[in-house]
């Protein structure tokens, strides 16, 4: 991960957060959450930095990061496209929706588009099975009964709306 001014700022903010937790026990998960919120994911440099700051071994940090699936060790796009691959969505063609997203964006699953705007991820049941197949973009944009033909239009919305 390149170190640029923006990243220096992010490290400073992380330092501040750690400073506020000084003296408290069991703060590793909180710090990792904060780091992921700041950086968008947890590159190994950031994990090592946290290990040093909290005086724990890098393998302890790595162990926690890989144990919980809400931590990510890969970069993610600005708009994370989460396609539900749970049973209800799968039987209604979620795999074809996934294929269309991947081919329209020219990426493989988990990869970030060159402009950094999108990454596509298969996820477990999103709890909206009656709307299957379901796609979630970001944290709150739900799309139900999605067909492959709807995919270009959905993508366009985020391309136009993004920077
Ligand atoms: S299986 Fe897709 S929302 Fe439940």
PDB file of C-alpha atoms and ligand atoms in Angstrom:
ATOM      1  CA  UNK A   1       0.000   0.000   0.000  1.00  0.00           C
ATOM      2  CA  UNK A   2       1.439   3.349  -1.000  1.00  0.00           C
ATOM      3  CA  UNK A   3       2.068   5.823   1.771  1.00  0.00           C
ATOM      4  CA  UNK A   4       0.746   9.207   0.791  1.00  0.00           C
ATOM      5  CA  UNK A   5      -0.383  12.230   2.729  1.00  0.00           C
ATOM      6  CA  UNK A   6      -3.872  10.839   3.061  1.00  0.00           C
ATOM      7  CA  UNK A   7      -2.504   7.689   4.670  1.00  0.00           C
ATOM      8  CA  UNK A   8      -0.361   9.683   7.059  1.00  0.00           C
ATOM      9  CA  UNK A   9      -3.541  11.451   8.152  1.00  0.00           C
ATOM     10  CA  UNK A  10      -5.273   8.103   8.617  1.00  0.00           C
ATOM     11  CA  UNK A  11      -2.404   6.780  10.741  1.00  0.00           C
ATOM     12  CA  UNK A  12      -2.576   9.936  12.849  1.00  0.00           C
ATOM     13  CA  UNK A  13      -6.276   9.409  13.388  1.00  0.00           C
ATOM     14  CA  UNK A  14      -5.664   5.785  14.327  1.00  0.00           C
ATOM     15  CA  UNK A  15      -2.992   6.915  16.811  1.00  0.00           C
ATOM     16  CA  UNK A  16      -5.484   9.272  18.407  1.00  0.00           C
ATOM     17  CA  UNK A  17      -8.013   6.460  18.744  1.00  0.00           C
ATOM     18  CA  UNK A  18      -5.433   4.148  20.323  1.00  0.00           C
ATOM     19  CA  UNK A  19      -4.311   6.914  22.665  1.00  0.00           C
ATOM     20  CA  UNK A  20      -7.882   7.285  23.966  1.00  0.00           C
ATOM     21  CA  UNK A  21      -8.003   3.582  24.798  1.00  0.00           C
ATOM     22  CA  UNK A  22      -4.767   3.665  26.759  1.00  0.00           C
ATOM     23  CA  UNK A  23      -4.842   1.514  29.888  1.00  0.00           C
ATOM     24  CA  UNK A  24      -7.908  -0.428  28.745  1.00  0.00           C
ATOM     25  CA  UNK A  25      -7.718  -4.156  28.157  1.00  0.00           C
ATOM     26  CA  UNK A  26      -8.911  -6.221  25.195  1.00  0.00           C
ATOM     27  CA  UNK A  27      -8.923  -3.324  22.765  1.00  0.00           C
ATOM     28  CA  UNK A  28      -7.464  -5.125  19.751  1.00  0.00           C
ATOM     29  CA  UNK A  29     -10.809  -5.754  18.042  1.00  0.00           C
ATOM     30  CA  UNK A  30     -11.925  -2.142  18.585  1.00  0.00           C
ATOM     31  CA  UNK A  31      -8.683  -0.869  17.101  1.00  0.00           C
ATOM     32  CA  UNK A  32      -8.987  -3.189  14.100  1.00  0.00           C
ATOM     33  CA  UNK A  33     -12.542  -1.993  13.523  1.00  0.00           C
ATOM     34  CA  UNK A  34     -11.408   1.602  13.629  1.00  0.00           C
ATOM     35  CA  UNK A  35      -8.523   0.855  11.250  1.00  0.00           C
ATOM     36  CA  UNK A  36     -10.836  -0.866   8.780  1.00  0.00           C
ATOM     37  CA  UNK A  37     -13.241   2.056   8.947  1.00  0.00           C
ATOM     38  CA  UNK A  38     -10.375   4.433   8.168  1.00  0.00           C
ATOM     39  CA  UNK A  39      -8.465   2.464   5.534  1.00  0.00           C
ATOM     40  CA  UNK A  40     -11.381   0.470   4.105  1.00  0.00           C
ATOM     41  CA  UNK A  41      -9.487  -2.792   4.682  1.00  0.00           C
ATOM     42  CA  UNK A  42      -6.570  -4.107   6.749  1.00  0.00           C
ATOM     43  CA  UNK A  43      -3.342  -4.247   4.747  1.00  0.00           C
ATOM     44  CA  UNK A  44      -0.431  -6.090   6.399  1.00  0.00           C
ATOM     45  CA  UNK A  45       1.379  -2.765   7.044  1.00  0.00           C
ATOM     46  CA  UNK A  46      -1.569  -1.570   9.082  1.00  0.00           C
ATOM     47  CA  UNK A  47      -1.773  -4.864  10.967  1.00  0.00           C
ATOM     48  CA  UNK A  48       1.939  -4.628  11.816  1.00  0.00           C
ATOM     49  CA  UNK A  49       1.553  -1.028  12.895  1.00  0.00           C
ATOM     50  CA  UNK A  50      -1.275  -1.980  15.259  1.00  0.00           C
ATOM     51  CA  UNK A  51       0.731  -4.901  16.659  1.00  0.00           C
ATOM     52  CA  UNK A  52       3.603  -2.574  17.501  1.00  0.00           C
ATOM     53  CA  UNK A  53       1.351   0.086  18.999  1.00  0.00           C
ATOM     54  CA  UNK A  54      -0.518  -2.390  21.198  1.00  0.00           C
ATOM     55  CA  UNK A  55       2.557  -4.386  22.052  1.00  0.00           C
ATOM     56  CA  UNK A  56       1.229  -7.674  20.744  1.00  0.00           C
ATOM     57  CA  UNK A  57       2.722 -10.015  18.161  1.00  0.00           C
ATOM     58  CA  UNK A  58       1.820  -9.549  14.474  1.00  0.00           C
ATOM     59  CA  UNK A  59       0.626 -13.172  14.441  1.00  0.00           C
ATOM     60  CA  UNK A  60      -1.888 -12.396  17.199  1.00  0.00           C
ATOM     61  CA  UNK A  61      -3.268  -9.526  15.119  1.00  0.00           C
ATOM     62  CA  UNK A  62      -3.349 -11.656  11.977  1.00  0.00           C
ATOM     63  CA  UNK A  63      -5.116 -14.441  13.900  1.00  0.00           C
ATOM     64  CA  UNK A  64      -7.910 -12.101  14.963  1.00  0.00           C
ATOM     65  CA  UNK A  65      -8.229 -10.514  11.507  1.00  0.00           C
ATOM     66  CA  UNK A  66      -8.628 -13.861   9.786  1.00  0.00           C
ATOM     67  CA  UNK A  67     -10.937 -15.294  12.465  1.00  0.00           C
ATOM     68  CA  UNK A  68     -13.688 -12.721  12.010  1.00  0.00           C
ATOM     69  CA  UNK A  69     -15.171 -12.454   8.548  1.00  0.00           C
ATOM     70  CA  UNK A  70     -16.043  -8.777   8.939  1.00  0.00           C
ATOM     71  CA  UNK A  71     -12.362  -7.937   8.712  1.00  0.00           C
ATOM     72  CA  UNK A  72     -10.967  -7.727   5.235  1.00  0.00           C
ATOM     73  CA  UNK A  73      -7.373  -8.321   4.135  1.00  0.00           C
ATOM     74  CA  UNK A  74      -8.137  -7.290   0.565  1.00  0.00           C
ATOM     75  CA  UNK A  75      -8.962  -3.847  -0.754  1.00  0.00           C
ATOM     76  CA  UNK A  76     -12.573  -3.179  -1.604  1.00  0.00           C
ATOM     77  CA  UNK A  77     -14.142  -0.888  -4.158  1.00  0.00           C
ATOM     78  CA  UNK A  78     -15.823   2.376  -3.228  1.00  0.00           C
ATOM     79  CA  UNK A  79     -19.124   0.644  -3.967  1.00  0.00           C
ATOM     80  CA  UNK A  80     -19.162  -2.904  -2.712  1.00  0.00           C
ATOM     81  CA  UNK A  81     -21.611  -4.958  -4.711  1.00  0.00           C
ATOM     82  CA  UNK A  82     -22.796  -7.797  -2.493  1.00  0.00           C
ATOM     83  CA  UNK A  83     -24.704 -10.480  -4.304  1.00  0.00           C
ATOM     84  CA  UNK A  84     -26.646 -12.858  -2.133  1.00  0.00           C
ATOM     85  CA  UNK A  85     -25.790 -16.440  -2.957  1.00  0.00           C
ATOM     86  CA  UNK A  86     -28.054 -17.909  -0.285  1.00  0.00           C
ATOM     87  CA  UNK A  87     -30.387 -20.734  -1.320  1.00  0.00           C
ATOM     88  CA  UNK A  88     -33.490 -18.637  -2.114  1.00  0.00           C
ATOM     89  CA  UNK A  89     -31.476 -16.219  -4.245  1.00  0.00           C
ATOM     90  CA  UNK A  90     -29.445 -18.948  -5.859  1.00  0.00           C
ATOM     91  CA  UNK A  91     -32.474 -20.861  -7.118  1.00  0.00           C
ATOM     92  CA  UNK A  92     -33.807 -17.619  -8.602  1.00  0.00           C
ATOM     93  CA  UNK A  93     -30.654 -17.074 -10.644  1.00  0.00           C
ATOM     94  CA  UNK A  94     -28.235 -15.151  -8.389  1.00  0.00           C
ATOM     95  CA  UNK A  95     -25.331 -16.865 -10.151  1.00  0.00           C
ATOM     96  CA  UNK A  96     -26.362 -15.299 -13.482  1.00  0.00           C
ATOM     97  CA  UNK A  97     -26.688 -11.901 -11.806  1.00  0.00           C
ATOM     98  CA  UNK A  98     -23.209 -12.360 -10.374  1.00  0.00           C
ATOM     99  CA  UNK A  99     -21.810 -13.335 -13.787  1.00  0.00           C
ATOM    100  CA  UNK A 100     -23.337 -10.247 -15.372  1.00  0.00           C
ATOM    101  CA  UNK A 101     -21.860  -7.925 -12.738  1.00  0.00           C
ATOM    102  CA  UNK A 102     -18.445  -9.501 -13.198  1.00  0.00           C
ATOM    103  CA  UNK A 103     -18.535  -9.279 -16.982  1.00  0.00           C
ATOM    104  CA  UNK A 104     -19.925  -5.721 -17.054  1.00  0.00           C
ATOM    105  CA  UNK A 105     -17.240  -4.534 -14.636  1.00  0.00           C
ATOM    106  CA  UNK A 106     -14.455  -6.715 -16.085  1.00  0.00           C
ATOM    107  CA  UNK A 107     -13.325  -8.113 -12.743  1.00  0.00           C
ATOM    108  CA  UNK A 108     -13.296 -11.418 -10.958  1.00  0.00           C
ATOM    109  CA  UNK A 109     -14.987 -11.921  -7.611  1.00  0.00           C
ATOM    110  CA  UNK A 110     -13.323  -9.916  -4.834  1.00  0.00           C
ATOM    111  CA  UNK A 111     -11.249  -7.839  -7.277  1.00  0.00           C
ATOM    112  CA  UNK A 112     -11.503  -4.031  -7.425  1.00  0.00           C
ATOM    113  CA  UNK A 113     -12.163  -2.271 -10.743  1.00  0.00           C
ATOM    114  CA  UNK A 114      -9.270  -0.169 -12.073  1.00  0.00           C
ATOM    115  CA  UNK A 115     -11.061   3.066 -11.210  1.00  0.00           C
ATOM    116  CA  UNK A 116     -11.493   1.819  -7.635  1.00  0.00           C
ATOM    117  CA  UNK A 117     -15.244   2.304  -7.814  1.00  0.00           C
ATOM    118  CA  UNK A 118     -16.514  -1.265  -7.548  1.00  0.00           C
ATOM    119  CA  UNK A 119     -15.785  -4.675  -6.151  1.00  0.00           C
ATOM    120  CA  UNK A 120     -18.123  -7.637  -6.341  1.00  0.00           C
ATOM    121  CA  UNK A 121     -18.629 -10.106  -3.515  1.00  0.00           C
ATOM    122  CA  UNK A 122     -20.808 -13.161  -3.055  1.00  0.00           C
ATOM    123  CA  UNK A 123     -22.410 -13.150   0.393  1.00  0.00           C
ATOM    124  CA  UNK A 124     -24.692 -15.320   2.513  1.00  0.00           C
ATOM    125  CA  UNK A 125     -28.429 -14.735   3.006  1.00  0.00           C
ATOM    126  CA  UNK A 126     -29.162 -11.025   3.423  1.00  0.00           C
ATOM    127  CA  UNK A 127     -32.476 -11.725   5.134  1.00  0.00           C
ATOM    128  CA  UNK A 128     -34.690 -10.526   2.287  1.00  0.00           C
ATOM    129  CA  UNK A 129     -35.408 -13.893   0.669  1.00  0.00           C
ATOM    130  CA  UNK A 130     -38.896 -12.876  -0.528  1.00  0.00           C
ATOM    131  CA  UNK A 131     -37.169 -10.378  -2.838  1.00  0.00           C
ATOM    132  CA  UNK A 132     -34.743 -12.947  -4.251  1.00  0.00           C
ATOM    133  CA  UNK A 133     -32.402 -12.558  -5.984  1.00  0.00           C
ATOM    134  CA  UNK A 134     -31.083  -9.720  -3.867  1.00  0.00           C
ATOM    135  CA  UNK A 135     -28.161  -7.363  -4.384  1.00  0.00           C
ATOM    136  CA  UNK A 136     -26.883  -4.930  -1.766  1.00  0.00           C
ATOM    137  CA  UNK A 137     -24.643  -2.052  -2.789  1.00  0.00           C
ATOM    138  CA  UNK A 138     -22.739  -0.386   0.020  1.00  0.00           C
ATOM    139  CA  UNK A 139     -24.495  -0.704   3.361  1.00  0.00           C
ATOM    140  CA  UNK A 140     -28.058   0.224   2.488  1.00  0.00           C
ATOM    141  CA  UNK A 141     -28.940   0.170  -1.226  1.00  0.00           C
ATOM    142  CA  UNK A 142     -31.050  -2.974  -1.619  1.00  0.00           C
ATOM    143  CA  UNK A 143     -32.167  -4.251  -5.004  1.00  0.00           C
ATOM    144  CA  UNK A 144     -34.714  -7.066  -5.160  1.00  0.00           C
ATOM    145  CA  UNK A 145     -35.814  -9.443  -7.913  1.00  0.00           C
ATOM    146  CA  UNK A 146     -32.707  -8.532  -9.849  1.00  0.00           C
ATOM    147  CA  UNK A 147     -32.306  -9.930 -13.362  1.00  0.00           C
ATOM    148  CA  UNK A 148     -29.071  -9.919 -15.372  1.00  0.00           C
ATOM    149  CA  UNK A 149     -30.612  -7.336 -17.714  1.00  0.00           C
ATOM    150  CA  UNK A 150     -31.027  -4.863 -14.851  1.00  0.00           C
ATOM    151  CA  UNK A 151     -27.315  -4.956 -14.024  1.00  0.00           C
ATOM    152  CA  UNK A 152     -25.975  -2.338 -16.533  1.00  0.00           C
ATOM    153  CA  UNK A 153     -28.561   0.193 -15.344  1.00  0.00           C
ATOM    154  CA  UNK A 154     -27.693  -0.380 -11.677  1.00  0.00           C
ATOM    155  CA  UNK A 155     -23.979   0.019 -12.377  1.00  0.00           C
ATOM    156  CA  UNK A 156     -24.568   3.197 -14.382  1.00  0.00           C
ATOM    157  CA  UNK A 157     -26.227   4.840 -11.409  1.00  0.00           C
ATOM    158  CA  UNK A 158     -23.083   4.457  -9.294  1.00  0.00           C
ATOM    159  CA  UNK A 159     -20.721   5.391 -12.110  1.00  0.00           C
ATOM    160  CA  UNK A 160     -22.559   8.624 -12.617  1.00  0.00           C
ATOM    161  CA  UNK A 161     -23.043   9.282  -8.946  1.00  0.00           C
ATOM    162  CA  UNK A 162     -19.379   8.610  -8.058  1.00  0.00           C
ATOM    163  CA  UNK A 163     -16.342  10.865  -8.267  1.00  0.00           C
TER     164      UNK A 163
HETATM  165  S1  LIG B   1     -31.176 -16.179   0.319  1.00  0.00           S
HETATM  166 FE1  LIG B   1     -30.857 -14.236  -0.503  1.00  0.00          FE
HETATM  167  S2  LIG B   1     -31.803 -12.908   0.861  1.00  0.00           S
HETATM  168 FE2  LIG B   1     -32.059 -14.845   1.736  1.00  0.00          FE
END
